[in-house]
């Protein structure tokens, strides 16, 4: 996005004010470029600025990044809230930002949130904006919860009347989306309004119905009203596809059940939770019996593991919801505890078919310790019964999970959350990873995950390489972002494997990397030097690193490469780089933690404070007797900043109270160690 900045634009005025900020204990980073895309990039920019200008490292700072820059349109006008992120002491940042520039206001998001900058607007005595004031209308809708999916406060009569007035007569759909969403969140969109909106929506958004922001709200209202134009409504359902599952879930009927069943059996796992709920409403209220029936249908249609996993998740959610409905006084934490216990019990529940018990065993894997820890606190079940269920689960778990693994098609962060499980590979793990690589259905993300683990642990073979060779030109040459993952682009890893094996395919792969296009490969080409390393590759990689080019794993690659050439542990290689000219300290700190275990380096572009893997590596570096005091201090600093010590509820998978207490004890035992050690 190119933004035109003038002194009289919102962006121009905000930048002019921004340049006036700062002091002895607070600095405002310069406005962002595309290189500052995330919050971690902002913290890296701060560290670089502090080092360059000799600013104390404990100075507080504020910034916004390129994603926040989308708050401005191409003319520099502020179209939504500008989020201001920060680091250091929250109170110092709040004082440094103040109230904002004239004509604007800053809302404090609290110690775990961002500051929000927006225009000052005017509302009448009822809190209603002038309909012609686009900013005031946006703020009004935000206040009513246009971007939230629950916990909507009731509308006042004046608010509801104002919203209905906006939908009276012909409306411009894009501008009406917020009004439709806010009204239907309270089930207040009228039958007459849906009658007017439906034909307008189908005409203006023909062939792309879900591009209208309020499509789900309108479809929900149509189903709720039992609209007389039923055929039109069901044509819309078919056109929107599985994305409409939640709307059908809210209004169960034999027709909606047929649609959800068809979508689910066609492989659309997102429809499965709604299918279970509607099946219960239409045929079988008992969630276990209903899930058993659906599992049978999925198995008969050769559904993928992900579909059965989604069915189990839906079953657990349904059982937990029923349990909580019978106990309205229970809170969210109690419901989560019950959900964990349910997963433990379902893993050995003979009423469920084996595929669902396997899914239960996988779901309970990281939660069984919580169940054991909280055994005395479950209502309606004794501690002895809970502990017996845990023992039963642990006795059956390995047999259930043998030859299984995670869903490779889901959110990459979910795979990152369980990466610590694969620090060592069992024979069953190795076989599962190899089977997934050989399966043509495994996508690019799955190939990247499995191949990285096998290659890093020294378990990748020529057979794995040969299995992927027919696919590499058509599938693996596509862009796949690995900024936030612990694994590299699969073609990087495949090239390294081919080079290590001295396979003839290495020549073809290197020839492809040498071509100028596609452009996405240029930033990661040098990462292939880790395969069959030599001094020439090390020199080329080092030259790039000290040139100041954008690091996409280059320093980590050089450290691992140098360690292989020298026959030493990569931690010792990284240790020697501390204070080296041309080496960015922030990147080196990440590398030092990431290479603590060379059999499973952590390729995430920054230290992940929520990760079990990063916590354990930070501890190991901090306590490593063979490292310098400076290196151990880096490990201790990373450990102190980890969420397990500060915000344990953010660690994924969740940690037990015992783990949190152990972490605090470990840190307290090292409280006398300073940054200089």
XYZ file of C-alpha atoms in Angstrom:
677
model
C 0.000 0.000 0.000
C 1.365 3.393 -1.048
C 0.146 6.155 1.257
C 0.253 9.755 0.097
C 1.292 11.876 3.056
C 0.373 15.538 3.295
C 0.562 17.845 6.282
C -3.239 18.168 6.301
C -3.923 14.423 6.215
C -4.517 12.316 9.281
C -1.234 10.518 8.674
C 0.630 13.784 8.243
C -0.748 15.272 11.464
C -0.106 12.074 13.426
C 3.478 11.847 12.147
C 4.109 15.493 13.035
C 2.894 14.837 16.576
C 4.845 11.578 16.756
C 8.105 13.384 16.056
C 7.584 15.498 19.179
C 7.513 12.477 21.497
C 10.385 11.118 23.542
C 12.518 11.783 26.571
C 15.043 10.209 28.895
C 13.007 7.071 29.614
C 10.775 6.838 26.535
C 11.332 6.918 22.778
C 9.000 6.755 19.802
C 10.400 4.628 16.976
C 10.239 6.158 13.492
C 7.076 5.337 11.484
C 7.266 1.887 9.893
C 8.446 0.587 6.564
C 7.421 -2.772 5.131
C 10.329 -4.328 7.026
C 8.524 -3.748 10.318
C 5.581 -6.018 9.680
C 4.967 -7.518 13.127
C 5.369 -6.678 16.802
C 8.552 -8.724 16.939
C 9.938 -6.620 14.087
C 9.149 -3.545 16.189
C 11.082 -4.911 19.166
C 13.977 -5.776 16.870
C 13.960 -2.227 15.457
C 14.023 -0.873 19.010
C 16.990 -3.040 19.955
C 18.875 -1.916 16.836
C 18.062 1.752 17.456
C 19.162 1.509 21.086
C 22.459 -0.128 20.090
C 23.134 2.378 17.310
C 22.343 5.480 19.353
C 23.693 4.264 22.686
C 20.272 4.302 24.346
C 19.875 2.320 27.563
C 18.365 -1.093 26.889
C 15.703 -0.646 29.578
C 14.250 2.433 27.850
C 10.532 2.154 27.120
C 9.326 2.654 23.551
C 6.262 2.794 21.322
C 5.745 2.158 17.604
C 3.270 1.002 15.029
C 4.004 -1.575 12.343
C 3.066 -2.034 8.703
C -0.058 -4.029 9.485
C -1.257 -1.146 11.672
C -0.500 1.190 8.759
C -3.570 -0.258 7.045
C -5.553 2.060 9.320
C -4.803 4.735 6.700
C -6.104 4.749 3.144
C -4.036 5.801 0.138
C -4.738 9.471 0.785
C -3.497 9.276 4.375
C -6.996 9.398 5.884
C -7.531 7.411 9.092
C -10.201 4.819 8.343
C -9.976 2.736 11.513
C -8.188 2.611 14.839
C -4.384 2.928 14.660
C -2.864 0.415 17.085
C 0.272 1.624 18.853
C 2.414 -1.188 20.247
C 5.045 -0.797 22.898
C 7.799 -2.305 25.021
C 9.242 -1.607 28.457
C 7.253 -0.130 31.325
C 3.579 0.322 30.540
C 3.068 3.375 32.765
C 6.098 5.093 31.223
C 4.749 4.481 27.719
C 1.294 5.757 28.676
C 2.806 8.961 30.071
C 5.019 9.347 27.012
C 2.112 9.060 24.588
C -0.177 11.330 26.575
C -3.638 12.091 25.235
C -2.648 12.094 21.564
C -2.442 14.903 19.000
C -5.132 17.630 18.858
C -8.320 16.289 17.351
C -7.445 12.689 18.240
C -7.601 10.533 21.334
C -5.627 7.604 22.732
C -7.310 4.710 24.497
C -5.085 2.729 26.855
C -5.394 -0.997 26.120
C -3.826 -2.040 29.436
C -0.548 -3.805 30.268
C -1.267 -6.677 27.886
C -2.808 -4.662 25.063
C -1.996 -1.990 22.532
C -2.811 1.705 22.713
C -5.493 2.807 20.258
C -5.392 6.144 18.471
C -8.505 7.485 16.762
C -10.229 10.733 15.890
C -12.309 12.661 18.409
C -15.967 12.640 17.308
C -19.211 14.142 18.564
C -22.360 12.253 19.620
C -25.776 13.550 20.705
C -27.346 13.136 24.140
C -28.349 9.544 23.299
C -24.795 8.685 22.287
C -25.723 8.612 18.592
C -23.431 9.941 15.857
C -24.336 12.131 12.925
C -25.086 9.594 10.124
C -22.911 11.704 7.805
C -19.878 11.359 10.098
C -18.221 8.164 8.867
C -15.745 8.073 11.744
C -18.446 8.647 14.339
C -20.581 5.893 12.802
C -17.620 3.497 12.814
C -16.869 4.225 16.464
C -20.548 3.810 17.350
C -20.701 0.404 15.655
C -17.446 -0.650 17.307
C -18.917 0.267 20.677
C -21.977 -1.880 19.948
C -19.739 -4.818 19.102
C -19.764 -5.038 15.304
C -16.467 -6.962 15.461
C -17.401 -9.243 18.377
C -19.337 -12.479 18.181
C -20.852 -12.608 21.650
C -21.460 -10.668 24.858
C -23.555 -8.051 23.094
C -25.233 -5.566 25.406
C -28.908 -4.819 24.645
C -29.605 -1.822 22.437
C -31.354 1.199 23.837
C -34.584 2.183 22.052
C -32.787 5.197 20.566
C -29.905 3.036 19.274
C -32.228 0.452 17.750
C -34.369 3.130 16.089
C -31.239 4.832 14.673
C -29.980 1.533 13.222
C -33.317 0.628 11.635
C -33.459 4.092 10.064
C -30.187 3.360 8.289
C -31.817 0.341 6.589
C -35.070 2.041 5.633
C -35.526 2.156 1.868
C -32.770 1.438 -0.683
C -29.389 0.924 0.939
C -25.793 0.792 -0.224
C -24.764 -2.697 0.861
C -21.125 -2.121 1.769
C -22.078 0.758 4.033
C -25.021 -1.161 5.521
C -22.951 -4.170 6.613
C -22.228 -2.828 10.090
C -25.872 -1.968 10.758
C -27.006 -5.435 9.651
C -24.391 -7.168 11.801
C -25.109 -5.183 14.956
C -28.875 -5.671 14.662
C -28.767 -9.390 13.932
C -26.331 -9.963 16.798
C -29.383 -9.087 18.953
C -31.767 -10.909 16.580
C -33.322 -7.555 15.787
C -33.083 -7.518 11.984
C -36.710 -7.449 10.804
C -38.440 -9.617 8.248
C -39.073 -6.595 6.054
C -35.380 -5.660 6.149
C -34.323 -9.159 5.128
C -36.800 -9.053 2.232
C -35.157 -5.881 0.939
C -31.585 -6.956 1.572
C -31.721 -10.460 0.054
C -32.293 -9.492 -3.604
C -29.857 -6.590 -3.322
C -27.182 -8.895 -1.903
C -27.689 -11.560 -4.564
C -27.557 -9.017 -7.359
C -24.612 -6.903 -6.207
C -22.500 -9.818 -4.976
C -23.513 -12.454 -7.528
C -20.949 -15.240 -7.612
C -19.139 -13.886 -4.559
C -21.777 -13.728 -1.853
C -19.371 -14.163 1.058
C -17.403 -11.051 0.095
C -20.105 -8.915 1.716
C -19.101 -8.475 5.348
C -22.632 -9.013 6.686
C -23.521 -12.108 4.650
C -23.634 -14.459 7.657
C -25.790 -12.062 9.667
C -28.296 -11.738 6.833
C -28.398 -15.482 6.168
C -28.914 -16.054 9.879
C -31.860 -13.634 9.859
C -33.364 -15.267 6.762
C -33.288 -18.687 8.406
C -34.567 -17.257 11.688
C -37.580 -15.673 9.994
C -38.404 -18.819 8.000
C -38.372 -16.567 4.957
C -41.162 -17.108 2.484
C -38.696 -17.200 -0.402
C -37.301 -20.472 0.901
C -35.906 -21.652 -2.430
C -33.926 -18.440 -2.728
C -32.549 -18.906 0.763
C -31.415 -22.472 0.082
C -29.864 -21.425 -3.195
C -27.860 -18.916 -1.167
C -26.888 -21.648 1.312
C -25.562 -23.809 -1.506
C -23.640 -20.921 -3.033
C -21.980 -19.904 0.235
C -21.106 -23.545 0.925
C -19.621 -24.886 4.177
C -18.993 -21.348 5.402
C -22.728 -21.254 6.103
C -22.484 -24.182 8.556
C -22.790 -22.029 11.662
C -25.992 -20.448 10.333
C -27.514 -23.878 9.688
C -26.380 -25.022 13.121
C -28.430 -22.267 14.745
C -31.639 -23.375 12.964
C -31.670 -27.184 12.788
C -34.009 -28.955 10.383
C -34.005 -32.130 8.287
C -33.021 -30.026 5.278
C -30.095 -28.375 7.048
C -29.036 -31.821 8.320
C -28.906 -33.183 4.764
C -26.814 -30.245 3.587
C -24.352 -30.486 6.489
C -24.025 -34.252 6.047
C -23.218 -33.821 2.367
C -20.599 -31.163 3.069
C -19.015 -33.210 5.861
C -18.772 -36.399 3.814
C -17.275 -34.402 0.943
C -14.313 -33.585 3.179
C -15.324 -30.170 4.495
C -14.346 -30.691 8.143
C -15.560 -27.218 9.100
C -19.136 -28.460 8.684
C -18.759 -31.363 11.124
C -19.469 -29.554 14.441
C -22.690 -28.166 12.991
C -23.563 -31.589 11.570
C -23.245 -33.137 15.032
C -25.400 -30.488 16.696
C -28.121 -30.648 14.038
C -28.077 -34.455 14.089
C -28.640 -34.315 17.845
C -31.513 -31.877 17.401
C -33.205 -33.897 14.663
C -32.452 -37.545 15.580
C -30.428 -38.353 18.699
C -30.027 -36.009 21.685
C -27.299 -38.112 23.321
C -23.999 -36.668 22.043
C -22.023 -39.918 22.360
C -24.534 -41.995 20.404
C -24.894 -39.248 17.839
C -21.114 -38.971 17.409
C -20.883 -42.766 17.066
C -23.346 -42.639 14.159
C -21.509 -39.819 12.406
C -18.138 -41.505 12.902
C -19.515 -44.591 11.191
C -20.582 -42.543 8.188
C -17.239 -40.741 7.982
C -15.323 -44.014 8.188
C -17.516 -45.609 5.534
C -16.710 -42.706 3.214
C -12.944 -42.924 3.883
C -12.896 -39.527 5.551
C -9.453 -38.134 6.413
C -8.114 -38.238 9.976
C -8.722 -34.506 10.267
C -12.481 -35.035 9.865
C -12.626 -37.589 12.664
C -10.485 -35.313 14.826
C -12.901 -32.470 14.182
C -15.817 -34.738 15.120
C -14.152 -35.605 18.413
C -13.529 -31.925 19.158
C -17.181 -31.232 18.427
C -18.255 -34.100 20.697
C -16.147 -32.802 23.588
C -17.500 -29.287 23.068
C -21.079 -30.589 23.049
C -20.629 -32.645 26.222
C -18.929 -29.731 27.976
C -21.667 -27.342 26.865
C -24.358 -29.668 28.222
C -22.452 -30.036 31.493
C -22.062 -26.292 31.850
C -25.707 -25.614 31.005
C -26.666 -27.787 33.964
C -24.266 -25.799 36.168
C -24.686 -22.128 35.233
C -22.539 -21.078 38.166
C -19.415 -22.700 36.684
C -16.796 -20.479 35.077
C -14.645 -20.889 31.985
C -11.749 -22.447 33.885
C -14.013 -25.126 35.345
C -15.400 -25.860 31.889
C -11.891 -26.248 30.465
C -10.981 -28.600 33.308
C -14.084 -30.682 32.627
C -13.267 -30.748 28.901
C -9.801 -32.114 29.678
C -11.241 -34.809 31.932
C -13.759 -35.685 29.215
C -10.946 -36.232 26.705
C -9.132 -38.493 29.173
C -12.252 -40.573 29.793
C -13.313 -40.779 26.141
C -9.935 -42.258 25.157
C -10.945 -45.477 26.930
C -14.726 -45.276 26.442
C -15.866 -48.424 24.633
C -19.046 -46.667 23.489
C -16.928 -44.782 20.964
C -15.350 -46.323 17.856
C -11.577 -46.581 17.828
C -10.996 -43.543 15.543
C -12.689 -41.288 18.095
C -10.807 -42.880 20.981
C -7.556 -42.232 19.102
C -8.591 -38.608 18.638
C -9.407 -38.431 22.349
C -5.985 -39.824 23.262
C -4.304 -37.191 21.088
C -6.439 -34.405 22.549
C -5.691 -35.474 26.132
C -1.944 -35.864 25.548
C -0.987 -32.410 26.824
C -3.887 -32.119 29.276
C -3.663 -35.292 31.306
C -1.157 -33.710 33.710
C -3.695 -30.946 34.391
C -6.371 -33.525 35.145
C -4.087 -35.320 37.581
C -3.124 -32.036 39.246
C -6.769 -30.988 39.672
C -8.078 -34.460 40.584
C -9.532 -33.304 43.894
C -11.456 -30.389 42.419
C -14.006 -31.983 40.079
C -17.623 -31.658 41.103
C -19.580 -34.894 41.160
C -16.573 -37.208 40.837
C -14.157 -38.300 43.518
C -10.418 -37.795 43.406
C -9.926 -41.561 43.327
C -12.190 -41.864 40.280
C -10.319 -39.126 38.438
C -6.936 -40.670 39.202
C -8.208 -44.067 38.087
C -9.343 -42.538 34.784
C -5.900 -40.972 34.358
C -4.151 -44.273 35.045
C -6.451 -46.059 32.602
C -5.713 -43.424 29.957
C -1.944 -43.553 30.419
C -1.959 -47.331 30.143
C -3.854 -47.175 26.833
C -2.343 -44.016 25.290
C 0.737 -45.406 23.543
C -1.229 -48.212 21.962
C -3.877 -45.794 20.687
C -1.403 -43.242 19.334
C 1.068 -45.649 17.733
C 1.407 -44.762 14.061
C -0.529 -41.503 14.352
C 0.395 -37.845 14.264
C -0.988 -34.305 14.159
C -3.262 -32.775 11.555
C -0.817 -31.419 8.964
C -3.427 -29.296 7.220
C -4.364 -27.037 10.120
C -2.974 -23.806 11.506
C 0.837 -23.775 11.413
C 0.920 -22.441 14.974
C -0.816 -25.604 16.151
C 2.042 -27.688 14.795
C 4.503 -25.321 16.438
C 2.736 -25.821 19.757
C 3.519 -29.547 19.727
C 6.994 -29.318 18.214
C 8.599 -30.127 21.547
C 7.077 -33.611 21.405
C 9.433 -34.426 18.536
C 12.704 -33.484 20.170
C 13.400 -37.212 20.072
C 11.821 -39.473 17.467
C 10.540 -42.932 18.298
C 10.557 -45.605 15.583
C 6.779 -45.105 15.302
C 7.292 -41.350 14.812
C 9.848 -41.954 12.078
C 7.547 -44.342 10.243
C 4.588 -41.975 10.484
C 6.651 -39.042 9.170
C 7.924 -41.145 6.268
C 4.434 -42.365 5.432
C 3.171 -38.786 5.341
C 5.997 -37.729 3.029
C 5.187 -40.573 0.664
C 1.461 -39.760 0.623
C 0.524 -37.652 -2.447
C -2.231 -36.013 -0.388
C 0.247 -34.387 2.021
C 0.402 -30.673 1.231
C 3.326 -28.292 1.241
C 3.023 -27.492 4.951
C 2.919 -31.170 5.854
C 5.927 -31.924 3.668
C 7.834 -29.048 5.277
C 7.041 -30.222 8.804
C 7.793 -33.924 8.252
C 10.892 -33.474 6.118
C 12.424 -30.962 8.535
C 12.023 -33.329 11.474
C 13.437 -36.309 9.608
C 16.357 -34.381 8.124
C 17.310 -32.552 11.332
C 17.309 -35.786 13.316
C 19.378 -37.545 10.662
C 16.529 -39.917 9.789
C 15.776 -38.750 6.236
C 16.745 -41.319 3.607
C 17.088 -41.608 -0.141
C 13.642 -43.208 -0.195
C 12.164 -40.025 1.293
C 13.949 -37.958 -1.331
C 12.798 -40.190 -4.172
C 9.202 -40.043 -2.892
C 9.203 -36.248 -3.243
C 11.081 -35.871 -6.535
C 7.993 -36.324 -8.766
C 6.299 -33.463 -6.920
C 8.989 -30.856 -6.480
C 8.692 -28.921 -9.747
C 4.905 -28.623 -9.714
C 4.218 -28.293 -5.988
C 7.288 -27.503 -3.905
C 8.474 -24.597 -6.046
C 5.551 -22.478 -4.836
C 5.918 -19.738 -2.261
C 5.327 -20.889 1.310
C 6.022 -18.459 4.132
C 7.937 -19.909 7.057
C 8.516 -16.713 9.060
C 6.557 -18.017 12.028
C 7.429 -21.714 11.830
C 10.096 -23.978 13.258
C 10.734 -25.506 9.845
C 12.172 -24.255 6.578
C 10.634 -24.124 3.120
C 10.420 -27.784 2.053
C 12.465 -27.176 -1.089
C 15.302 -25.778 1.039
C 15.303 -28.919 3.173
C 14.911 -31.218 0.158
C 17.908 -29.573 -1.521
C 19.989 -29.973 1.634
C 19.021 -33.653 1.789
C 19.916 -34.239 -1.868
C 23.290 -32.564 -1.354
C 24.023 -34.547 1.805
C 23.166 -37.792 0.016
C 25.133 -36.772 -3.111
C 22.039 -37.675 -5.089
C 21.942 -36.845 -8.828
C 18.794 -34.761 -8.259
C 20.906 -32.197 -6.397
C 22.163 -30.798 -9.703
C 18.620 -30.128 -10.954
C 17.629 -28.557 -7.664
C 20.674 -26.255 -7.598
C 20.026 -25.254 -11.213
C 16.505 -24.227 -10.255
C 17.759 -22.193 -7.295
C 20.245 -20.419 -9.572
C 17.504 -19.059 -11.844
C 16.282 -15.517 -11.101
C 12.607 -16.443 -10.869
C 10.374 -16.948 -9.002
C 11.369 -14.012 -6.849
C 10.240 -15.552 -3.541
C 13.239 -17.876 -3.444
C 15.925 -15.183 -3.440
C 15.782 -14.452 0.335
C 16.183 -18.152 1.255
C 18.465 -19.518 -1.495
C 21.555 -19.389 0.695
C 19.877 -21.565 3.317
C 20.509 -24.521 0.990
C 24.232 -24.162 1.787
C 23.664 -26.263 4.900
C 23.584 -29.288 2.610
C 27.051 -30.777 1.988
C 28.749 -27.718 3.518
C 32.201 -26.528 2.525
C 34.374 -23.478 3.123
C 33.237 -21.727 -0.048
C 29.589 -21.955 1.014
C 30.497 -20.756 4.490
C 32.323 -17.749 3.050
C 29.446 -16.786 0.735
C 26.945 -17.072 3.560
C 29.132 -15.047 5.914
C 29.554 -12.304 3.324
C 25.778 -11.973 3.098
C 25.349 -11.915 6.874
C 27.818 -9.095 7.504
C 26.390 -7.118 4.560
C 23.329 -6.377 6.676
C 20.886 -8.169 4.367
C 17.520 -9.280 5.699
C 18.062 -12.400 7.808
C 15.705 -15.250 6.926
C 17.616 -17.901 8.832
C 21.012 -17.077 7.346
C 22.911 -16.644 10.609
C 21.419 -19.837 12.002
C 22.373 -21.647 8.801
C 25.950 -20.372 9.051
C 26.237 -21.413 12.702
C 24.956 -24.933 11.951
C 27.152 -25.128 8.837
C 30.256 -23.968 10.713
C 29.576 -26.460 13.493
C 29.426 -29.301 10.964
C 32.687 -28.226 9.343
C 34.480 -27.818 12.666
C 32.989 -30.879 14.340
C 31.765 -28.847 17.296
C 28.457 -27.985 18.940
C 26.721 -25.014 17.280
C 26.297 -23.354 20.683
C 30.065 -22.849 20.842
C 30.059 -21.373 17.340
C 27.282 -18.936 18.260
C 28.998 -18.077 21.548
C 32.121 -16.872 19.708
C 30.008 -14.428 17.678
C 28.908 -12.389 20.693
C 30.194 -8.862 20.143
C 31.346 -9.655 16.583
C 31.092 -6.571 14.305
C 28.341 -6.883 11.705
C 26.346 -9.414 13.719
C 22.994 -8.121 14.906
C 22.709 -8.903 18.655
C 18.948 -9.501 18.470
C 19.361 -12.111 15.720
C 22.287 -13.760 17.474
C 20.258 -14.142 20.671
C 17.565 -15.938 18.687
C 20.151 -18.196 17.053
C 21.877 -19.006 20.330
C 18.628 -20.327 21.812
C 17.500 -21.922 18.544
C 20.578 -24.124 18.062
C 20.745 -25.436 21.630
C 19.778 -28.828 20.228
C 21.335 -29.274 16.757
C 19.126 -32.325 16.173
C 16.117 -30.034 16.199
C 17.040 -26.383 15.579
C 14.202 -23.904 16.034
C 13.867 -21.916 12.811
C 11.218 -19.471 14.064
C 12.350 -15.959 13.112
C 12.244 -14.732 16.711
C 12.225 -16.222 20.193
C 8.673 -17.440 20.793
C 7.794 -16.644 24.421
C 4.802 -19.031 24.413
C 6.733 -22.103 23.300
C 7.746 -25.084 25.409
C 10.697 -25.620 23.074
C 12.041 -22.099 23.540
C 11.641 -22.280 27.311
C 13.626 -25.491 27.569
C 16.372 -24.256 25.218
C 16.645 -20.979 27.137
C 17.135 -22.911 30.376
C 19.786 -25.101 28.807
C 21.739 -22.141 27.473
C 21.483 -20.319 30.808
C 22.906 -23.323 32.686
C 25.406 -24.568 30.105
C 28.791 -24.860 31.872
C 30.766 -24.701 28.644
C 29.408 -21.343 27.478
C 30.654 -17.862 28.248
C 29.004 -15.735 30.913
C 27.607 -13.525 28.131
C 25.986 -16.479 26.386
C 24.489 -17.823 29.610
C 23.126 -14.331 30.322
C 21.349 -14.378 26.958
C 19.724 -17.679 27.877
C 18.665 -16.337 31.260
C 17.248 -13.168 29.716
C 15.163 -15.227 27.275
C 13.939 -17.386 30.160
C 12.965 -14.362 32.243
C 10.952 -12.985 29.333
C 9.152 -16.252 28.683
C 5.413 -16.337 29.277
C 5.705 -19.227 31.725
C 7.182 -16.750 34.209
C 5.031 -13.727 33.308
C 1.787 -14.801 31.606
C 1.588 -18.598 32.013
C -1.924 -18.736 30.578
C -0.430 -17.793 27.199
C 1.883 -20.817 26.993
C 0.751 -23.387 24.437
C 0.012 -26.164 25.163
C -1.043 -24.920 28.621
C 1.281 -25.615 31.528
C 0.306 -27.017 34.899
C 0.612 -25.060 38.111
C 3.421 -27.412 39.064
C 5.340 -26.439 35.920
C 4.772 -22.758 36.637
C 5.988 -23.170 40.212
C 9.069 -25.043 39.001
C 9.795 -22.263 36.515
C 9.574 -19.600 39.220
C 11.795 -21.648 41.501
C 14.360 -22.045 38.719
C 14.354 -18.298 38.060
C 14.498 -17.382 41.743
C 17.533 -19.633 42.180
C 19.274 -17.482 39.565
C 17.957 -14.125 40.750
C 21.436 -12.949 41.732
C 22.740 -13.353 38.199
C 22.852 -10.021 36.395
C 22.839 -9.398 32.683
C 26.639 -9.333 32.836
C 26.690 -12.559 34.870
